[in-house]
Amino acid sequence: MSFEEFKPLNEKSLVEYIKATPSLSSRLGDKYEDLVIKEVGDGNLNFVFIVVGSTGSLVIKQALPYIRCIGESWPMTKERAYFEATTLRKHGGLSPDHVPEVYHFDRTMALIGMRYLEPPHIILRKGLVAGIEYPFLAEHMSDYMAKTLFFTSLLYHDTTEHKRAVTEFCGNVELCRLTEQVVFSDPYRVSTFNRWTSPYLDDDAKAVREDSALKLEIAELKSMFCERAQALIHGDLHTGSVMVTQDSTQVIDPEFSFYGPMGFDIGAYLGNLILAFFAQDGHAAEGNDRKEYKQWILRTIEQTWNMFNKRFIALWDQNKDGPGEAYLADIYNNTEVMHLVQDKYMRNLFHDSLGFGAAKMIRRIVGVAHVEDFESIKDDNQRAVCERKALEFGKMLLKERRKFKCIGEVVSAIQQQS
């Protein structure tokens, strides 16, 4: 069987492909008799095969030339696999403890072979729905975000290297356009793709479409998303893109990656934790009112930003005489001026993160793609009550983000809304 042109794999052709690819076959010890192959692509875009044998395991992810959950009527470039593999390798080099290793990439087949995150790893979103606490989550995610964002920014790059990297990732324009549509455009207009818990949220969805102050803010964030090549961001860093156990945190699926605003990653992640918080009342059961768990989520939100802030500044201090050209050492040459620029940088990044986080919350309630946190609440009315609280908080945060001075103030505002 030849693999010189693109073809979607099935379980049979996948085995042939692995046999013909030494970097994959060696992971399985070249043993094929007892292979167990399972297709688990529950996402919107790709085939994902888990391959487990007696002597090894791996995951094969293949991008399709259309959006899987809609079909061939919505074409989508399979080139996204190139950007995903490139970012997995780049981010993996910067944060190896929190990114699965890539074994193989085939551009023609739009295929990535990588480490299988074996059980008990589960998708973080599923753990949040189940009410499971993860003691190292804040520490791990803040470390991942600080390293991947700092080391791909002008705080560490010189401008020549940065422009080269930005140019390469400009090729991921189709996935950026998808984000522009579903995050920054559709929720604020009538669109056939939008949906919400109807009829309960009909008026709420209409209010979003008629809110001029909200539209003013979302326009500013859309500009920043499209124009600000600040760092190599994951581009889709929600709680469905993180796999966890009690002591492991792994970030997956960076196919939306490009050079964009750092706050889009931080905000996506924190915004999805806030959604998880507001969904908890819908998962409360007799004997478990989820109150303690809600407090854990709030602590995690606060710790994530505070640890990120601390680590990011520490990396900046350690590399202030390095190759980065944003703040040249012979200009920013004393502690007073360094503190001034760092304070301003982090304050702006904090407000960017809150804005993007709010935008991600809103789109998950009145846009095309919803979250399991709410969707798994069976009772429509109860789901709508939870969603409305999250939507109201998201709208307030988007419009008033600049008034918050620290993450503790945001957490207090979340508690008031609930």
Tab-separated table of C-alpha atoms in Angstrom:
chain	number	residue	atom	x	y	z
A	1	MET	CA	0.000	0.000	0.000
A	2	SER	CA	1.381	3.407	-0.993
A	3	PHE	CA	0.985	6.520	1.150
A	4	GLU	CA	2.321	9.047	-1.336
A	5	GLU	CA	-0.926	11.006	-1.511
A	6	PHE	CA	-3.519	11.897	1.121
A	7	LYS	CA	-6.076	9.282	2.043
A	8	PRO	CA	-8.099	8.966	5.260
A	9	LEU	CA	-6.917	5.929	7.213
A	10	ASN	CA	-9.092	3.214	8.685
A	11	GLU	CA	-8.010	0.609	11.246
A	12	LYS	CA	-6.705	-1.775	8.566
A	13	SER	CA	-4.724	0.765	6.523
A	14	LEU	CA	-3.428	2.294	9.757
A	15	VAL	CA	-1.581	-0.947	10.591
A	16	GLU	CA	-0.020	-0.976	7.113
A	17	TYR	CA	1.028	2.639	7.597
A	18	ILE	CA	2.667	1.901	10.968
A	19	LYS	CA	4.532	-1.101	9.520
A	20	ALA	CA	5.933	1.128	6.753
A	21	THR	CA	7.056	3.847	9.227
A	22	PRO	CA	10.082	2.919	11.405
A	23	SER	CA	9.593	5.796	13.887
A	24	LEU	CA	6.153	4.316	14.688
A	25	SER	CA	6.749	0.568	14.278
A	26	SER	CA	9.730	0.736	16.657
A	27	ARG	CA	7.409	2.139	19.362
A	28	LEU	CA	5.387	-1.071	19.138
A	29	GLY	CA	8.443	-3.331	19.051
A	30	ASP	CA	7.400	-4.387	15.508
A	31	LYS	CA	4.733	-6.652	17.047
A	32	TYR	CA	1.276	-6.537	15.447
A	33	GLU	CA	-0.556	-9.717	16.489
A	34	ASP	CA	-2.193	-8.294	19.604
A	35	LEU	CA	-2.696	-4.660	18.597
A	36	VAL	CA	-5.844	-3.024	19.919
A	37	ILE	CA	-6.916	-0.006	17.848
A	38	LYS	CA	-9.665	2.355	18.910
A	39	GLU	CA	-10.904	5.455	17.063
A	40	VAL	CA	-11.738	8.063	19.714
A	41	GLY	CA	-11.938	11.360	17.809
A	42	ASP	CA	-14.748	13.014	19.752
A	43	GLY	CA	-13.580	16.455	18.623
A	44	ASN	CA	-14.905	18.395	15.684
A	45	LEU	CA	-12.084	18.071	13.182
A	46	ASN	CA	-9.991	14.885	13.151
A	47	PHE	CA	-9.602	11.116	13.274
A	48	VAL	CA	-7.793	10.027	16.451
A	49	PHE	CA	-6.639	6.399	16.791
A	50	ILE	CA	-5.277	4.892	20.002
A	51	VAL	CA	-2.942	1.991	19.208
A	52	VAL	CA	-1.952	-0.309	22.094
A	53	GLY	CA	0.205	-3.437	21.837
A	54	SER	CA	1.960	-5.706	24.325
A	55	THR	CA	5.266	-3.841	23.935
A	56	GLY	CA	4.207	-0.238	23.389
A	57	SER	CA	1.515	2.265	22.481
A	58	LEU	CA	0.952	5.469	20.517
A	59	VAL	CA	-1.700	7.829	19.223
A	60	ILE	CA	-2.227	8.626	15.546
A	61	LYS	CA	-4.072	11.845	14.724
A	62	GLN	CA	-5.078	12.550	11.140
A	63	ALA	CA	-6.549	15.852	9.977
A	64	LEU	CA	-9.435	15.642	7.507
A	65	PRO	CA	-9.964	18.190	4.729
A	66	TYR	CA	-13.345	19.187	6.221
A	67	ILE	CA	-14.939	19.740	9.628
A	68	ARG	CA	-15.780	16.242	10.794
A	69	CYS	CA	-18.822	17.136	12.897
A	70	ILE	CA	-20.437	19.003	9.966
A	71	GLY	CA	-19.147	17.044	6.971
A	72	GLU	CA	-17.740	17.840	3.563
A	73	SER	CA	-20.038	20.851	3.224
A	74	TRP	CA	-17.598	22.812	5.454
A	75	PRO	CA	-14.126	22.280	3.955
A	76	MET	CA	-11.085	22.861	6.179
A	77	THR	CA	-7.424	22.683	5.228
A	78	LYS	CA	-5.578	19.593	6.400
A	79	GLU	CA	-2.409	21.761	6.527
A	80	ARG	CA	-3.427	22.487	10.123
A	81	ALA	CA	-1.689	19.199	11.046
A	82	TYR	CA	1.635	20.809	10.088
A	83	PHE	CA	1.063	23.699	12.492
A	84	GLU	CA	-0.111	21.345	15.231
A	85	ALA	CA	2.995	19.135	14.908
A	86	THR	CA	5.317	22.168	14.741
A	87	THR	CA	3.775	23.685	17.879
A	88	LEU	CA	3.741	20.380	19.781
A	89	ARG	CA	7.482	20.134	19.106
A	90	LYS	CA	8.204	23.786	19.932
A	91	HIS	CA	6.067	23.915	23.081
A	92	GLY	CA	7.272	20.412	23.996
A	93	GLY	CA	10.857	21.658	23.900
A	94	LEU	CA	9.945	24.546	26.211
A	95	SER	CA	7.653	22.618	28.574
A	96	PRO	CA	8.499	18.903	28.126
A	97	ASP	CA	6.672	17.793	31.283
A	98	HIS	CA	3.340	19.093	29.979
A	99	VAL	CA	3.288	18.348	26.235
A	100	PRO	CA	3.152	14.811	24.769
A	101	GLU	CA	6.160	13.798	22.673
A	102	VAL	CA	5.782	13.727	18.867
A	103	TYR	CA	7.261	10.566	17.299
A	104	HIS	CA	6.413	11.202	13.658
A	105	PHE	CA	4.852	13.753	11.317
A	106	ASP	CA	3.752	13.162	7.714
A	107	ARG	CA	2.706	16.348	5.916
A	108	THR	CA	1.235	14.562	2.876
A	109	MET	CA	-0.993	12.361	5.031
A	110	ALA	CA	-1.680	15.223	7.521
A	111	LEU	CA	-0.767	12.720	10.226
A	112	ILE	CA	0.910	12.985	13.622
A	113	GLY	CA	2.157	10.012	15.658
A	114	MET	CA	2.651	10.840	19.329
A	115	ARG	CA	2.744	9.552	22.881
A	116	TYR	CA	-0.402	7.847	24.125
A	117	LEU	CA	-1.481	9.457	27.391
A	118	GLU	CA	-2.452	6.214	29.078
A	119	PRO	CA	-5.200	5.808	31.734
A	120	PRO	CA	-5.900	7.226	34.230
A	121	HIS	CA	-5.375	10.370	32.052
A	122	ILE	CA	-8.730	11.937	31.228
A	123	ILE	CA	-9.808	15.179	29.589
A	124	LEU	CA	-9.774	17.901	32.266
A	125	ARG	CA	-13.281	19.045	31.337
A	126	LYS	CA	-14.633	15.573	32.175
A	127	GLY	CA	-12.833	15.673	35.517
A	128	LEU	CA	-14.374	19.070	36.304
A	129	VAL	CA	-17.856	17.754	35.473
A	130	ALA	CA	-17.209	14.762	37.752
A	131	GLY	CA	-16.035	17.025	40.589
A	132	ILE	CA	-12.440	15.748	40.824
A	133	GLU	CA	-9.758	17.941	42.406
A	134	TYR	CA	-6.291	18.094	40.821
A	135	PRO	CA	-3.702	19.269	43.362
A	136	PHE	CA	-1.000	20.223	40.809
A	137	LEU	CA	-3.222	21.691	38.102
A	138	ALA	CA	-2.561	25.378	38.846
A	139	GLU	CA	1.171	24.818	39.221
A	140	HIS	CA	1.469	22.793	36.005
A	141	MET	CA	-0.696	25.021	33.795
A	142	SER	CA	0.932	28.237	35.004
A	143	ASP	CA	4.353	26.719	34.299
A	144	TYR	CA	3.293	25.603	30.799
A	145	MET	CA	1.817	29.000	29.929
A	146	ALA	CA	4.709	31.010	31.363
A	147	LYS	CA	7.344	29.028	29.433
A	148	THR	CA	5.548	28.671	26.094
A	149	LEU	CA	4.486	32.327	25.995
A	150	PHE	CA	7.664	33.941	27.327
A	151	PHE	CA	10.138	32.021	25.166
A	152	THR	CA	8.215	32.638	21.930
A	153	SER	CA	7.827	36.399	22.510
A	154	LEU	CA	10.077	39.397	21.821
A	155	LEU	CA	11.053	39.253	25.493
A	156	TYR	CA	13.242	36.343	24.352
A	157	HIS	CA	13.334	36.496	20.526
A	158	ASP	CA	15.216	39.049	18.486
A	159	THR	CA	12.991	40.759	15.920
A	160	THR	CA	14.452	38.856	12.934
A	161	GLU	CA	13.733	35.440	14.468
A	162	HIS	CA	10.302	36.627	15.623
A	163	LYS	CA	9.311	37.862	12.149
A	164	ARG	CA	10.471	34.571	10.604
A	165	ALA	CA	8.373	32.561	13.051
A	166	VAL	CA	5.356	34.849	12.645
A	167	THR	CA	5.589	34.494	8.845
A	168	GLU	CA	5.590	30.697	9.060
A	169	PHE	CA	2.471	30.600	11.224
A	170	CYS	CA	0.577	33.113	9.069
A	171	GLY	CA	-0.126	30.003	6.991
A	172	ASN	CA	-2.618	28.807	9.630
A	173	VAL	CA	-5.041	31.480	8.466
A	174	GLU	CA	-8.034	29.160	7.954
A	175	LEU	CA	-8.180	28.118	11.580
A	176	CYS	CA	-7.666	31.723	12.694
A	177	ARG	CA	-10.591	32.704	10.461
A	178	LEU	CA	-12.717	30.014	12.098
A	179	THR	CA	-11.937	31.519	15.537
A	180	GLU	CA	-12.645	35.024	14.240
A	181	GLN	CA	-16.070	33.833	13.119
A	182	VAL	CA	-17.177	31.709	16.070
A	183	VAL	CA	-15.659	33.744	18.935
A	184	PHE	CA	-15.676	37.357	17.755
A	185	SER	CA	-18.505	37.537	15.187
A	186	ASP	CA	-21.347	35.000	15.265
A	187	PRO	CA	-22.489	35.463	18.902
A	188	TYR	CA	-23.102	39.158	18.169
A	189	ARG	CA	-25.272	38.671	15.066
A	190	VAL	CA	-27.992	36.395	13.731
A	191	SER	CA	-26.218	33.286	12.436
A	192	THR	CA	-27.533	29.872	11.404
A	193	PHE	CA	-24.705	28.289	13.425
A	194	ASN	CA	-25.669	29.881	16.755
A	195	ARG	CA	-27.675	27.898	19.285
A	196	TRP	CA	-28.624	28.251	22.929
A	197	THR	CA	-30.937	26.652	25.496
A	198	SER	CA	-34.206	27.764	23.909
A	199	PRO	CA	-36.715	29.143	24.797
A	200	TYR	CA	-35.171	29.938	28.187
A	201	LEU	CA	-32.252	31.989	26.833
A	202	ASP	CA	-33.973	33.521	23.762
A	203	ASP	CA	-34.055	36.989	25.331
A	204	ASP	CA	-30.493	36.623	26.654
A	205	ALA	CA	-29.146	35.757	23.196
A	206	LYS	CA	-31.048	38.709	21.708
A	207	ALA	CA	-29.610	41.008	24.403
A	208	VAL	CA	-26.059	40.006	23.399
A	209	ARG	CA	-26.840	40.872	19.763
A	210	GLU	CA	-28.211	44.298	20.774
A	211	ASP	CA	-25.549	45.357	23.316
A	212	SER	CA	-23.560	48.229	21.763
A	213	ALA	CA	-21.071	48.476	24.641
A	214	LEU	CA	-20.340	44.757	24.274
A	215	LYS	CA	-19.826	45.134	20.514
A	216	LEU	CA	-17.353	47.960	21.107
A	217	GLU	CA	-15.257	45.729	23.357
A	218	ILE	CA	-15.406	42.624	21.167
A	219	ALA	CA	-14.219	44.713	18.187
A	220	GLU	CA	-11.126	45.718	20.143
A	221	LEU	CA	-10.372	42.120	21.091
A	222	LYS	CA	-10.914	40.915	17.525
A	223	SER	CA	-8.397	43.529	16.319
A	224	MET	CA	-5.891	42.318	18.884
A	225	PHE	CA	-6.483	38.669	17.921
A	226	CYS	CA	-5.948	39.446	14.231
A	227	GLU	CA	-3.100	41.964	14.506
A	228	ARG	CA	-1.004	41.252	17.593
A	229	ALA	CA	1.725	38.681	16.939
A	230	GLN	CA	2.889	38.556	20.558
A	231	ALA	CA	3.826	34.885	21.087
A	232	LEU	CA	3.235	31.375	19.720
A	233	ILE	CA	-0.108	30.655	21.346
A	234	HIS	CA	-1.916	27.313	21.529
A	235	GLY	CA	-4.995	29.029	20.121
A	236	ASP	CA	-7.612	26.694	21.637
A	237	LEU	CA	-6.510	26.284	25.251
A	238	HIS	CA	-9.776	25.272	26.899
A	239	THR	CA	-10.315	22.505	29.443
A	240	GLY	CA	-10.965	20.024	26.610
A	241	SER	CA	-7.377	20.524	25.387
A	242	VAL	CA	-5.799	19.381	28.672
A	243	MET	CA	-5.443	15.800	29.907
A	244	VAL	CA	-4.884	15.138	33.592
A	245	THR	CA	-4.252	12.665	36.359
A	246	GLN	CA	-3.619	13.464	40.018
A	247	ASP	CA	0.019	14.294	39.240
A	248	SER	CA	0.225	14.799	35.451
A	249	THR	CA	-1.032	17.653	33.265
A	250	GLN	CA	-0.657	17.397	29.472
A	251	VAL	CA	-1.683	20.008	26.905
A	252	ILE	CA	-2.873	18.571	23.576
A	253	ASP	CA	-4.443	19.690	20.257
A	254	PRO	CA	-2.652	22.957	19.347
A	255	GLU	CA	-3.926	22.900	15.749
A	256	PHE	CA	-5.236	26.483	16.095
A	257	SER	CA	-1.756	27.708	17.049
A	258	PHE	CA	-0.312	30.909	15.585
A	259	TYR	CA	1.530	34.019	16.713
A	260	GLY	CA	-1.204	35.918	18.537
A	261	PRO	CA	-1.982	37.699	21.814
A	262	MET	CA	-0.815	35.844	24.931
A	263	GLY	CA	-4.029	36.759	26.721
A	264	PHE	CA	-6.015	34.589	24.308
A	265	ASP	CA	-4.459	31.406	25.772
A	266	ILE	CA	-4.583	32.529	29.388
A	267	GLY	CA	-8.135	33.827	28.968
A	268	ALA	CA	-9.397	30.706	27.174
A	269	TYR	CA	-8.137	28.542	30.002
A	270	LEU	CA	-9.361	30.714	32.886
A	271	GLY	CA	-12.674	31.438	31.122
A	272	ASN	CA	-13.344	27.707	30.829
A	273	LEU	CA	-12.594	27.222	34.530
A	274	ILE	CA	-15.139	29.969	35.259
A	275	LEU	CA	-17.676	28.138	33.060
A	276	ALA	CA	-16.955	24.972	35.057
A	277	PHE	CA	-17.651	26.915	38.266
A	278	PHE	CA	-21.038	28.156	37.052
A	279	ALA	CA	-22.006	24.656	35.844
A	280	GLN	CA	-21.442	23.032	39.256
A	281	ASP	CA	-24.917	23.781	40.651
A	282	GLY	CA	-26.318	21.717	37.770
A	283	HIS	CA	-24.189	18.749	38.860
A	284	ALA	CA	-24.976	18.975	42.578
A	285	ALA	CA	-26.547	15.802	43.924
A	286	GLU	CA	-27.906	14.573	47.202
A	287	GLY	CA	-25.033	14.333	49.650
A	288	ASN	CA	-22.763	16.459	47.429
A	289	ASP	CA	-23.806	20.072	46.964
A	290	ARG	CA	-20.482	20.783	45.162
A	291	LYS	CA	-19.888	23.836	47.406
A	292	GLU	CA	-16.407	22.687	48.434
A	293	TYR	CA	-15.585	21.844	44.843
A	294	LYS	CA	-16.658	25.310	43.700
A	295	GLN	CA	-14.212	26.777	46.210
A	296	TRP	CA	-11.462	24.540	44.817
A	297	ILE	CA	-12.160	25.842	41.296
A	298	LEU	CA	-11.949	29.448	42.545
A	299	ARG	CA	-8.663	28.746	44.336
A	300	THR	CA	-7.344	27.140	41.140
A	301	ILE	CA	-8.275	30.217	39.072
A	302	GLU	CA	-6.553	32.535	41.547
A	303	GLN	CA	-3.451	30.366	41.944
A	304	THR	CA	-3.110	29.863	38.173
A	305	TRP	CA	-2.883	33.586	37.412
A	306	ASN	CA	-0.728	34.393	40.465
A	307	MET	CA	1.758	31.578	39.772
A	308	PHE	CA	1.822	32.451	36.066
A	309	ASN	CA	2.520	36.104	36.878
A	310	LYS	CA	5.354	35.154	39.231
A	311	ARG	CA	6.941	32.638	36.837
A	312	PHE	CA	6.680	34.900	33.822
A	313	ILE	CA	8.423	37.740	35.673
A	314	ALA	CA	11.092	35.313	36.953
A	315	LEU	CA	11.813	34.168	33.364
A	316	TRP	CA	11.997	37.810	32.299
A	317	ASP	CA	14.466	38.635	35.095
A	318	GLN	CA	16.606	35.585	34.295
A	319	ASN	CA	16.763	36.517	30.600
A	320	LYS	CA	16.944	40.309	30.770
A	321	ASP	CA	20.432	40.254	29.230
A	322	GLY	CA	19.410	37.629	26.665
A	323	PRO	CA	18.578	37.940	22.944
A	324	GLY	CA	15.113	39.495	23.453
A	325	GLU	CA	14.726	42.890	21.792
A	326	ALA	CA	11.520	44.222	23.374
A	327	TYR	CA	13.351	45.907	26.283
A	328	LEU	CA	17.040	46.392	25.543
A	329	ALA	CA	19.282	46.038	28.600
A	330	ASP	CA	21.198	49.276	28.028
A	331	ILE	CA	17.935	51.271	28.031
A	332	TYR	CA	16.055	49.429	30.782
A	333	ASN	CA	19.177	49.506	32.880
A	334	ASN	CA	18.015	49.821	36.487
A	335	THR	CA	15.514	48.073	38.744
A	336	GLU	CA	13.162	51.049	38.922
A	337	VAL	CA	12.549	51.246	35.172
A	338	MET	CA	12.364	47.424	34.906
A	339	HIS	CA	9.660	47.325	37.587
A	340	LEU	CA	7.722	50.017	35.747
A	341	VAL	CA	7.749	48.186	32.401
A	342	GLN	CA	7.035	44.791	33.995
A	343	ASP	CA	4.108	46.167	36.009
A	344	LYS	CA	2.596	47.772	32.924
A	345	TYR	CA	3.175	44.689	30.753
A	346	MET	CA	1.557	42.329	33.270
A	347	ARG	CA	-1.358	44.691	33.973
A	348	ASN	CA	-2.131	44.875	30.244
A	349	LEU	CA	-1.755	41.101	29.899
A	350	PHE	CA	-4.106	40.578	32.862
A	351	HIS	CA	-6.796	42.761	31.277
A	352	ASP	CA	-6.298	41.134	27.850
A	353	SER	CA	-6.740	37.716	29.491
A	354	LEU	CA	-9.950	38.771	31.235
A	355	GLY	CA	-11.348	40.149	27.976
A	356	PHE	CA	-10.552	37.084	25.918
A	357	GLY	CA	-11.767	34.810	28.724
A	358	ALA	CA	-15.090	36.646	28.783
A	359	ALA	CA	-15.418	36.383	24.982
A	360	LYS	CA	-14.799	32.624	25.180
A	361	MET	CA	-17.460	32.268	27.902
A	362	ILE	CA	-20.091	34.146	25.882
A	363	ARG	CA	-19.512	32.154	22.716
A	364	ARG	CA	-19.886	28.831	24.560
A	365	ILE	CA	-23.425	29.812	25.651
A	366	VAL	CA	-24.916	31.547	22.574
A	367	GLY	CA	-22.537	30.418	19.772
A	368	VAL	CA	-22.020	27.264	17.718
A	369	ALA	CA	-19.836	25.100	19.999
A	370	HIS	CA	-20.992	24.490	23.549
A	371	VAL	CA	-19.302	22.810	26.524
A	372	GLU	CA	-20.011	19.514	28.221
A	373	ASP	CA	-20.003	21.294	31.608
A	374	PHE	CA	-23.446	22.719	30.733
A	375	GLU	CA	-24.600	20.270	28.045
A	376	SER	CA	-24.447	17.361	30.509
A	377	ILE	CA	-27.012	19.085	32.787
A	378	LYS	CA	-30.129	17.132	31.758
A	379	ASP	CA	-32.837	19.559	32.886
A	380	ASP	CA	-33.156	22.395	30.333
A	381	ASN	CA	-34.415	24.917	32.845
A	382	GLN	CA	-31.671	24.141	35.358
A	383	ARG	CA	-29.044	24.313	32.586
A	384	ALA	CA	-30.390	27.697	31.471
A	385	VAL	CA	-30.183	29.065	35.025
A	386	CYS	CA	-26.492	28.073	35.238
A	387	GLU	CA	-25.773	29.378	31.736
A	388	ARG	CA	-27.482	32.711	32.404
A	389	LYS	CA	-25.284	33.353	35.468
A	390	ALA	CA	-22.160	32.560	33.414
A	391	LEU	CA	-23.362	34.735	30.512
A	392	GLU	CA	-24.118	37.704	32.779
A	393	PHE	CA	-20.702	37.388	34.390
A	394	GLY	CA	-18.996	37.109	30.972
A	395	LYS	CA	-20.738	40.248	29.680
A	396	MET	CA	-19.792	42.224	32.799
A	397	LEU	CA	-16.182	41.004	32.631
A	398	LEU	CA	-15.844	41.924	28.956
A	399	LYS	CA	-17.117	45.457	29.550
A	400	GLU	CA	-15.537	46.171	32.928
A	401	ARG	CA	-12.309	44.126	32.827
A	402	ARG	CA	-10.052	47.168	33.236
A	403	LYS	CA	-11.446	47.969	36.685
A	404	PHE	CA	-10.044	44.721	38.151
A	405	LYS	CA	-6.594	45.160	39.700
A	406	CYS	CA	-5.917	41.559	40.707
A	407	ILE	CA	-7.309	38.068	40.184
A	408	GLY	CA	-8.665	38.029	43.758
A	409	GLU	CA	-11.104	40.783	42.782
A	410	VAL	CA	-12.286	38.703	39.824
A	411	VAL	CA	-12.850	35.683	42.085
A	412	SER	CA	-14.908	37.843	44.476
A	413	ALA	CA	-17.022	39.025	41.537
A	414	ILE	CA	-17.606	35.397	40.446
A	415	GLN	CA	-18.839	34.564	43.958
A	416	GLN	CA	-21.215	37.530	43.935
A	417	GLN	CA	-22.706	36.439	40.612
A	418	SER	CA	-23.326	32.922	41.894
